[in-house]
mmCIF file of C-alpha atoms in Angstrom:
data_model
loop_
_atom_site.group_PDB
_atom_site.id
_atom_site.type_symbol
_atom_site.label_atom_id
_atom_site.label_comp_id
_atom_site.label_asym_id
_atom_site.label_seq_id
_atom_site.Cartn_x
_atom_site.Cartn_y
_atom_site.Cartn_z
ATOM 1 C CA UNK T 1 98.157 49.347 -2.984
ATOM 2 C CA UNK T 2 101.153 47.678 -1.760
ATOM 3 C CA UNK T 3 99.849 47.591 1.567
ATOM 4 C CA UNK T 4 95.887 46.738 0.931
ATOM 5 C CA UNK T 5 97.568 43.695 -0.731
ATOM 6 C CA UNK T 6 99.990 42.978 2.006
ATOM 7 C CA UNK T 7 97.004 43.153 4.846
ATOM 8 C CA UNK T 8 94.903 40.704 2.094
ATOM 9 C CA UNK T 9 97.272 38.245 2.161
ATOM 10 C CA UNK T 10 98.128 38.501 5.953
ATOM 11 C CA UNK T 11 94.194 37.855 6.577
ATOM 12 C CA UNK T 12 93.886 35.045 4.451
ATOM 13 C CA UNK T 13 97.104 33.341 6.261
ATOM 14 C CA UNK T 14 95.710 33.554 9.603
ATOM 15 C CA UNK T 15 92.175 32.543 8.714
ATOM 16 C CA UNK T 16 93.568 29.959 6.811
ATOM 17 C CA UNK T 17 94.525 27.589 9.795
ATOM 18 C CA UNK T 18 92.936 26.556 12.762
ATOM 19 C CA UNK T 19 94.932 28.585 14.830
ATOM 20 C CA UNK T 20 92.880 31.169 15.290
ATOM 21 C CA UNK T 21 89.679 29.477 16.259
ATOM 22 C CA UNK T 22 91.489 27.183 18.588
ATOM 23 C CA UNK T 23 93.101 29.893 20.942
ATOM 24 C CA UNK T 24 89.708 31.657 20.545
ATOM 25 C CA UNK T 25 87.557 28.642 21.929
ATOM 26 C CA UNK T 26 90.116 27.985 24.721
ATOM 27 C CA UNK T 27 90.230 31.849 25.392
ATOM 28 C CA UNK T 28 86.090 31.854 25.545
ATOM 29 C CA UNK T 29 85.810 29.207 27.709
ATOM 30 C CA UNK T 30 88.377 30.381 30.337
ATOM 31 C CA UNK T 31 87.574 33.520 30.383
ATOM 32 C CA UNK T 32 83.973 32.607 30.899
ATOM 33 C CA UNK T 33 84.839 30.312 33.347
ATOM 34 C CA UNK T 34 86.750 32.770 35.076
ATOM 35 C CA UNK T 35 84.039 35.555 35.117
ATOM 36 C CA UNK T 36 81.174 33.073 35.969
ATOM 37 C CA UNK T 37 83.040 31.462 38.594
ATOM 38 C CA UNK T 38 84.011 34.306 40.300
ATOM 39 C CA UNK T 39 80.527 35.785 39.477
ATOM 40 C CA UNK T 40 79.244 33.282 41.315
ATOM 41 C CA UNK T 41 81.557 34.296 44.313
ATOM 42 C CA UNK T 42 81.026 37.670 44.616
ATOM 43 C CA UNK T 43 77.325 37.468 44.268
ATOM 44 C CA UNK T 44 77.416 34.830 47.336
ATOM 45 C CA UNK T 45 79.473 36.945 49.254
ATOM 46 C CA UNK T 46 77.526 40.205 48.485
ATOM 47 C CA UNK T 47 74.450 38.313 49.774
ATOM 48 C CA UNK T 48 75.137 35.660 52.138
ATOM 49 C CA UNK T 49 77.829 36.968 54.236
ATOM 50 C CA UNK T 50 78.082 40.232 56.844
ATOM 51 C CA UNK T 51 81.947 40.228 56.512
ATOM 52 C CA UNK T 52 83.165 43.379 54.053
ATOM 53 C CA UNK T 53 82.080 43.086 50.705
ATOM 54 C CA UNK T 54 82.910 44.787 47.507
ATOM 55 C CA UNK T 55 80.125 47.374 46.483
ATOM 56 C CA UNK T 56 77.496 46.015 44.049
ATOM 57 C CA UNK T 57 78.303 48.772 41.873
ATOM 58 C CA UNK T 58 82.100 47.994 41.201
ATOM 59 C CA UNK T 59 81.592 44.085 41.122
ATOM 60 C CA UNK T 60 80.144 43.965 37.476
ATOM 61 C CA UNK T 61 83.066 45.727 35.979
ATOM 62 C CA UNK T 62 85.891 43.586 38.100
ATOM 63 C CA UNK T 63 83.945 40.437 36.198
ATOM 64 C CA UNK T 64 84.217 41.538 33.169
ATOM 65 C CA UNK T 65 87.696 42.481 33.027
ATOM 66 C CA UNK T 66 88.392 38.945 33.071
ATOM 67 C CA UNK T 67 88.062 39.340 29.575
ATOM 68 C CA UNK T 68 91.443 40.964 29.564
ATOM 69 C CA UNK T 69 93.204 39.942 32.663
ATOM 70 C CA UNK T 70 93.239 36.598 31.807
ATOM 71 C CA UNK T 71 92.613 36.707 28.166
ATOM 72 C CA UNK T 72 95.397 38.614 26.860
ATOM 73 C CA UNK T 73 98.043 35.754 26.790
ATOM 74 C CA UNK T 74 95.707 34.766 24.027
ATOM 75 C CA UNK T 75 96.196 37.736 21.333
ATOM 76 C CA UNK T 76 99.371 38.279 22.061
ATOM 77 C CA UNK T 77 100.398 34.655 21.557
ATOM 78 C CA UNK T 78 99.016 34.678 18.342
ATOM 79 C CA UNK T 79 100.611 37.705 17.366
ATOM 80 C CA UNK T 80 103.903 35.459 17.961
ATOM 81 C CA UNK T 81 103.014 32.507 16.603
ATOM 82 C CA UNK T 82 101.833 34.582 13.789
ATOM 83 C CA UNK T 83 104.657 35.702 12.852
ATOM 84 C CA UNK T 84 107.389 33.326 14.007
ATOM 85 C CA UNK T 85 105.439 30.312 12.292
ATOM 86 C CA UNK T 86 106.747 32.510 8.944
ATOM 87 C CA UNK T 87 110.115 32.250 9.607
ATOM 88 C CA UNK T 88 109.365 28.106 10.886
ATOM 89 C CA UNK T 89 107.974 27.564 7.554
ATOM 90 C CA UNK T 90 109.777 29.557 5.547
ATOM 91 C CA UNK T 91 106.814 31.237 3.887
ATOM 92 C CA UNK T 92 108.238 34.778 4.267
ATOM 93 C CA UNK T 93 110.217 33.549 0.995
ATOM 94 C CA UNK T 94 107.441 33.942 -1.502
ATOM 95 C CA UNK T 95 105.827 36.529 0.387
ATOM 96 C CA UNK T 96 109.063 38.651 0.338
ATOM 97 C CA UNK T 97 109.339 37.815 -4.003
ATOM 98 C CA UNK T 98 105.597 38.861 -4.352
ATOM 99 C CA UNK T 99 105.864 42.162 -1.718
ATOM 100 C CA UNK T 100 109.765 42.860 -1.673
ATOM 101 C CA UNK T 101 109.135 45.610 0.466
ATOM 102 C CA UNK T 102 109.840 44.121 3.460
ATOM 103 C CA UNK T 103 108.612 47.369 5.626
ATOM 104 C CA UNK T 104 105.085 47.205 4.127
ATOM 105 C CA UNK T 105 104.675 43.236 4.912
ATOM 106 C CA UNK T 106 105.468 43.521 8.531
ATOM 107 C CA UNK T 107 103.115 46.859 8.684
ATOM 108 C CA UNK T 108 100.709 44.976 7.056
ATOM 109 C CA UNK T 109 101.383 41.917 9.315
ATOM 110 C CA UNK T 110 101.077 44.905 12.382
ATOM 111 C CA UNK T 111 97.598 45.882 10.957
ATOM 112 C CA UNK T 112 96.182 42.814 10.030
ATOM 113 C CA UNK T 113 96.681 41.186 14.061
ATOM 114 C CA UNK T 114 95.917 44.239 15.724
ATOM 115 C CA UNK T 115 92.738 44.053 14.433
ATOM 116 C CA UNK T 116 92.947 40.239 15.267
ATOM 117 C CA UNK T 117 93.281 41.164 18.434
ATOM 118 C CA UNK T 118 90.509 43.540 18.727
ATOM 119 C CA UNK T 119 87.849 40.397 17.510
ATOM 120 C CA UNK T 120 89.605 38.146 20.021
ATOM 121 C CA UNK T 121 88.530 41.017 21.986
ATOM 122 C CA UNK T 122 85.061 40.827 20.608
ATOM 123 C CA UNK T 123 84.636 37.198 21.927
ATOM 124 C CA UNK T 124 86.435 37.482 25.004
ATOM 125 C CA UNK T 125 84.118 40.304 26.524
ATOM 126 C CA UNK T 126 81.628 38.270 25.257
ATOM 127 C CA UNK T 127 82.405 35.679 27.131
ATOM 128 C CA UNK T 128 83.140 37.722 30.412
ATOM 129 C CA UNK T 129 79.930 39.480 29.913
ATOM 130 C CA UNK T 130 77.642 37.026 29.108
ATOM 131 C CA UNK T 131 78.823 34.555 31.888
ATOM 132 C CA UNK T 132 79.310 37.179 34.535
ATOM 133 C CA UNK T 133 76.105 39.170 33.689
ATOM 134 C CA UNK T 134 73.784 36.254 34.030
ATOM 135 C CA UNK T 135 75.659 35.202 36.806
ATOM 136 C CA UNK T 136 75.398 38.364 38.488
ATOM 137 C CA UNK T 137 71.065 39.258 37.069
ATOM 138 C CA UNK T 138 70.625 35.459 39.146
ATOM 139 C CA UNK T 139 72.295 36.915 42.391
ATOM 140 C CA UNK T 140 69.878 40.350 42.454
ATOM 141 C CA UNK T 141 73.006 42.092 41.210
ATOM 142 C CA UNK T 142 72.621 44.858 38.537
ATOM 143 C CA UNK T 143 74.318 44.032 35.618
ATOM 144 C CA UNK T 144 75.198 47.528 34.628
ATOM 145 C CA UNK T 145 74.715 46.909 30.883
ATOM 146 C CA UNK T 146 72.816 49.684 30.097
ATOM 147 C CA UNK T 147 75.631 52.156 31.920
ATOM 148 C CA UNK T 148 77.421 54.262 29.748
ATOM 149 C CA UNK T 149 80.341 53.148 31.936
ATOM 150 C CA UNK T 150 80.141 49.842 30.821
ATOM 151 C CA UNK T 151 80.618 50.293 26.809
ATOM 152 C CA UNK T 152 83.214 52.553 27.660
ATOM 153 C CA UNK T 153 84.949 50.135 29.372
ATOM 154 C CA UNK T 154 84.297 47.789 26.595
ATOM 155 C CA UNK T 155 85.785 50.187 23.833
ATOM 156 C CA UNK T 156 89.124 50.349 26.268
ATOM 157 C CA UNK T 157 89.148 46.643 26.348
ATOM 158 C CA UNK T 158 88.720 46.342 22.793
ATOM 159 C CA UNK T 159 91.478 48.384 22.354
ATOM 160 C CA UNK T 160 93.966 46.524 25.102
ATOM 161 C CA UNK T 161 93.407 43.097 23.124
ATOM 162 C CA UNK T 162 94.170 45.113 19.898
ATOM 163 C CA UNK T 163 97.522 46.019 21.118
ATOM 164 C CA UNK T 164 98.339 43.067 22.973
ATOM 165 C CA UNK T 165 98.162 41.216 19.447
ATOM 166 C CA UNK T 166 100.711 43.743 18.168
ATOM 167 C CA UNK T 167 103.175 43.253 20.817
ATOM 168 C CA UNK T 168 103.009 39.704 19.845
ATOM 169 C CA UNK T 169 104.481 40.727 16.467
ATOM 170 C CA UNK T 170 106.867 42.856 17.743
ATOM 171 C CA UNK T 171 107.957 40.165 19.975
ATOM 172 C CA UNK T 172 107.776 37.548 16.877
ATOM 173 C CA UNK T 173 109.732 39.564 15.277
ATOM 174 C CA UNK T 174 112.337 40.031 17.757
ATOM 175 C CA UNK T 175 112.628 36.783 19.138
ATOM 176 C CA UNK T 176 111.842 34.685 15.510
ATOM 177 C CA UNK T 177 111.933 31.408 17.028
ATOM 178 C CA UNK T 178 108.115 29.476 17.736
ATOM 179 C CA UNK T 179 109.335 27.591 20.781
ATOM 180 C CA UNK T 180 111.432 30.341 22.591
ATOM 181 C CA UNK T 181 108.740 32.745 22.045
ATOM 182 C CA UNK T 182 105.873 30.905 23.033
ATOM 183 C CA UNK T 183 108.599 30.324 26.389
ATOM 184 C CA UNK T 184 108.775 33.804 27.007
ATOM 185 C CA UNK T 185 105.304 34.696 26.486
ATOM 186 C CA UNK T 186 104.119 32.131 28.972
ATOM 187 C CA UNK T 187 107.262 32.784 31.413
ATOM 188 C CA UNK T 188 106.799 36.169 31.758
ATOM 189 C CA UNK T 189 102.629 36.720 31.716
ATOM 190 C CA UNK T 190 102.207 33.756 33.671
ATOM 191 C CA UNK T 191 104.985 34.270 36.221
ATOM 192 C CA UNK T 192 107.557 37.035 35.731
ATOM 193 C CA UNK T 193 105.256 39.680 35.839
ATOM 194 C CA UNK T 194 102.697 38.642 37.929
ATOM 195 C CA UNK T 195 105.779 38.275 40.681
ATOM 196 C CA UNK T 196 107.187 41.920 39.737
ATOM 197 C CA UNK T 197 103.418 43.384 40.134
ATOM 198 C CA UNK T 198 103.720 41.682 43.909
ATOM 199 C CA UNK T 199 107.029 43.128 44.487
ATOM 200 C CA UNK T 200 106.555 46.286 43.193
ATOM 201 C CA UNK T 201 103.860 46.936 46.224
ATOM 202 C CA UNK T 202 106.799 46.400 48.705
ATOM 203 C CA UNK T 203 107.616 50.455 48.103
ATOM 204 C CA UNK T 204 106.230 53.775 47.430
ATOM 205 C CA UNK T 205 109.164 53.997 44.573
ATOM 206 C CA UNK T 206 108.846 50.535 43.437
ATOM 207 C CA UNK T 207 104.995 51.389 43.215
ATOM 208 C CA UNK T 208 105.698 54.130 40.762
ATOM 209 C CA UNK T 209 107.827 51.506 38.985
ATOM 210 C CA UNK T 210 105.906 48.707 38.446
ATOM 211 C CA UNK T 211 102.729 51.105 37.362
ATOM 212 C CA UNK T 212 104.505 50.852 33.738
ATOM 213 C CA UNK T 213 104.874 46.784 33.679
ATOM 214 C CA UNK T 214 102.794 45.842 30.481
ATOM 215 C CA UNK T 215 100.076 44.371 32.441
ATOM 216 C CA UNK T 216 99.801 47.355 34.838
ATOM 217 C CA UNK T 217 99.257 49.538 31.845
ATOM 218 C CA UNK T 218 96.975 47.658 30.447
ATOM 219 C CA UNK T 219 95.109 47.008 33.807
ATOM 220 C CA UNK T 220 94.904 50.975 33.772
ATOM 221 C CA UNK T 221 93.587 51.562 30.317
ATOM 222 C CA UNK T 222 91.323 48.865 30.900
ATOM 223 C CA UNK T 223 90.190 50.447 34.153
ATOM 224 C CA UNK T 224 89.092 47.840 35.800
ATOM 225 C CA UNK T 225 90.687 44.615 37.049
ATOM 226 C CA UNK T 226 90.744 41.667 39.590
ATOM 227 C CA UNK T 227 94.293 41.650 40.110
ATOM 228 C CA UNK T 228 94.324 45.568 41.082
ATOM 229 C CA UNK T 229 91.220 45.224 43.210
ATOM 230 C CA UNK T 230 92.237 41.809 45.326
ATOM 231 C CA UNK T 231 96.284 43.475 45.605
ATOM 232 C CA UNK T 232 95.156 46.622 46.559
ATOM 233 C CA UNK T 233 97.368 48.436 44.254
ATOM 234 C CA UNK T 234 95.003 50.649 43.065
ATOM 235 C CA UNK T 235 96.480 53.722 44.675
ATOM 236 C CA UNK T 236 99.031 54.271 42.167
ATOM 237 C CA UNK T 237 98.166 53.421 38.374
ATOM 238 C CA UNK T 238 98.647 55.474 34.780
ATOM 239 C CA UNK T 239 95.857 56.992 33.404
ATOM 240 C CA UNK T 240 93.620 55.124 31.020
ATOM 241 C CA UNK T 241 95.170 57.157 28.147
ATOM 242 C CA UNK T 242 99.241 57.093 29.863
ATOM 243 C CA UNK T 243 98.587 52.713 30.047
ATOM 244 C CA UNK T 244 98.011 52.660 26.013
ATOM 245 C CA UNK T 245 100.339 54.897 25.143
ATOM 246 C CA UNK T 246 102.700 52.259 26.971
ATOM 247 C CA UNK T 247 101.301 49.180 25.444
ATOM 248 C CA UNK T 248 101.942 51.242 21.779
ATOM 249 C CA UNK T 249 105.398 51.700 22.851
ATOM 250 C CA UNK T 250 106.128 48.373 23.836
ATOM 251 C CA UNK T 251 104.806 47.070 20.380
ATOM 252 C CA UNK T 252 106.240 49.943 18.598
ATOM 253 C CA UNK T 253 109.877 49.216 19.958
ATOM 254 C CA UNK T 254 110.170 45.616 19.909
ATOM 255 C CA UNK T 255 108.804 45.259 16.455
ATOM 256 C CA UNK T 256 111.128 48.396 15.379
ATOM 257 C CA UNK T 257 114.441 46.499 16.916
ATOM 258 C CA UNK T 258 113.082 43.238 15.166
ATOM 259 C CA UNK T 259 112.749 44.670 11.455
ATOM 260 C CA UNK T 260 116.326 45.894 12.123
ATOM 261 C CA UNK T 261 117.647 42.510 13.172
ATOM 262 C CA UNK T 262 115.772 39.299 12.129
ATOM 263 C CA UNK T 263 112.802 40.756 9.531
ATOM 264 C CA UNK T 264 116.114 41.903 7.672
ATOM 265 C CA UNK T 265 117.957 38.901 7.033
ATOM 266 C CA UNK T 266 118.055 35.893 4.646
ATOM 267 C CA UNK T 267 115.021 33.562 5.615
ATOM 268 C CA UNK T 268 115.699 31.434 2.425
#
């Protein structure tokens, strides 16, 4: 009971602000920027040009990946913000008096995003689908929407979102202040990373490396991505399964090292 309640309240705090619906708009429109725009692209090149070409039958999925290629910064940064706003505020106060298991809130606070996550998710793909399909139907190029493929790559992506939101908490929780967090999440997803992926093509060994960054995993549960496809990494990736066992992992641990350090103390 202590839990239902926790998740209840943890709902009504996020979908009590505008945060939500403002990362989700921004997210939408990128990412269906992104997927038309490139869309667009592909579709010319695949027509118009005799140079090589991607396949017809791998472009659809590469477009709608966008959905989380580019929109995962947006889950996971609420995840953070979701939780590190809390400790801004000071709300954890009352919610500690009226749950003082401390344990339950942040596992409610870990369910309640993840499935955040998974409707941010919902409207990225969307946004990737809708824009890149119609894009795609006006070029002569099959959609693929009736593929089985497709919606099984959707499910996967669903499920990336889901725990990109939780590794926001865990990070929240680790790192409980709004400003260096939002830092770190932009630092490292916009830059960091992308700069290890590069380097970790250099070598076979660095290869096998930088297959278990968190946006290499998540590019391989996913299945399907732009960054694989245009760096030709795709030789050496997890398996769909391996790349969300990661992403669990990485949520799991920083949001267990963060319960033992800052959920724990004094926020009064």
């Amino acid at each position: 009971m202590s839990l239902l309640r926790s998740v209840r309240s943890e709902t009504t705090k996020i979908t009590s602000t505008r945060l939500w619906w403002v990362l989700a708009l921004i997210m939408v429109g990128y990412v269906a920027l992104c997927a038309g725009g490139l869309g667009a692209i592909f579709g010319g090149l695949g027509t118009n040009t005799n140079g090589p070409v991607l396949p017809d039958a791998q472009i659809p999925l590469l477009i709608y990946s966008f959905a989380t290629s580019v929109g995962y910064v947006f889950p996971v940064l609420f995840g953070a913000l979701a939780v590190t706003s809390e400790f801004r505020f000071q709300s954890l106060t009352p919610t500690f008096l009226a749950i003082p298991r401390r344990g339950v809130v942040l596992t409610g606070k870990l369910i309640t995003l993840f499935l955040a996550g998974a409707g941010f998710g919902v409207l990225a793909l969307l946004a990737s689908m809708g824009a890149g399909a119609a894009v795609l139907a006006g070029f002569g190029i099959d959609p693929l929407l009736g593929d089985p493929d497709t919606w099984a790559f959707v499910g996967r992506s669903l499920l990336a979102m889901a725990l990109w939101a939780a590794i926001g908490v865990g990070l929240g929780t680790l790192v409980p202040s709004q400003v260096a967090a939002i830092v770190i999440v932009l630092a490292f997803t916009q830059f960091v990373e992308p700069l290890l992926r590069l380097g970790s093509t250099i070598t076979d060994w660095s290869a096998q490396i930088g297959q278990f960054l968190p946006g290499s995993a998540s590019d391989a549960l996913v299945g399907s991505s732009i960054y694989t496809a245009m760096s030709g990494t795709g030789g050496v990736a997890l398996e769909w399964w391996q790349g969300g066992l990661v992403l669990a992992a990485i949520a799991a641990v920083t949001t267990l090292i963060g319960f033992a350090t800052s959920w724990r103390r004094d926020v009064s």
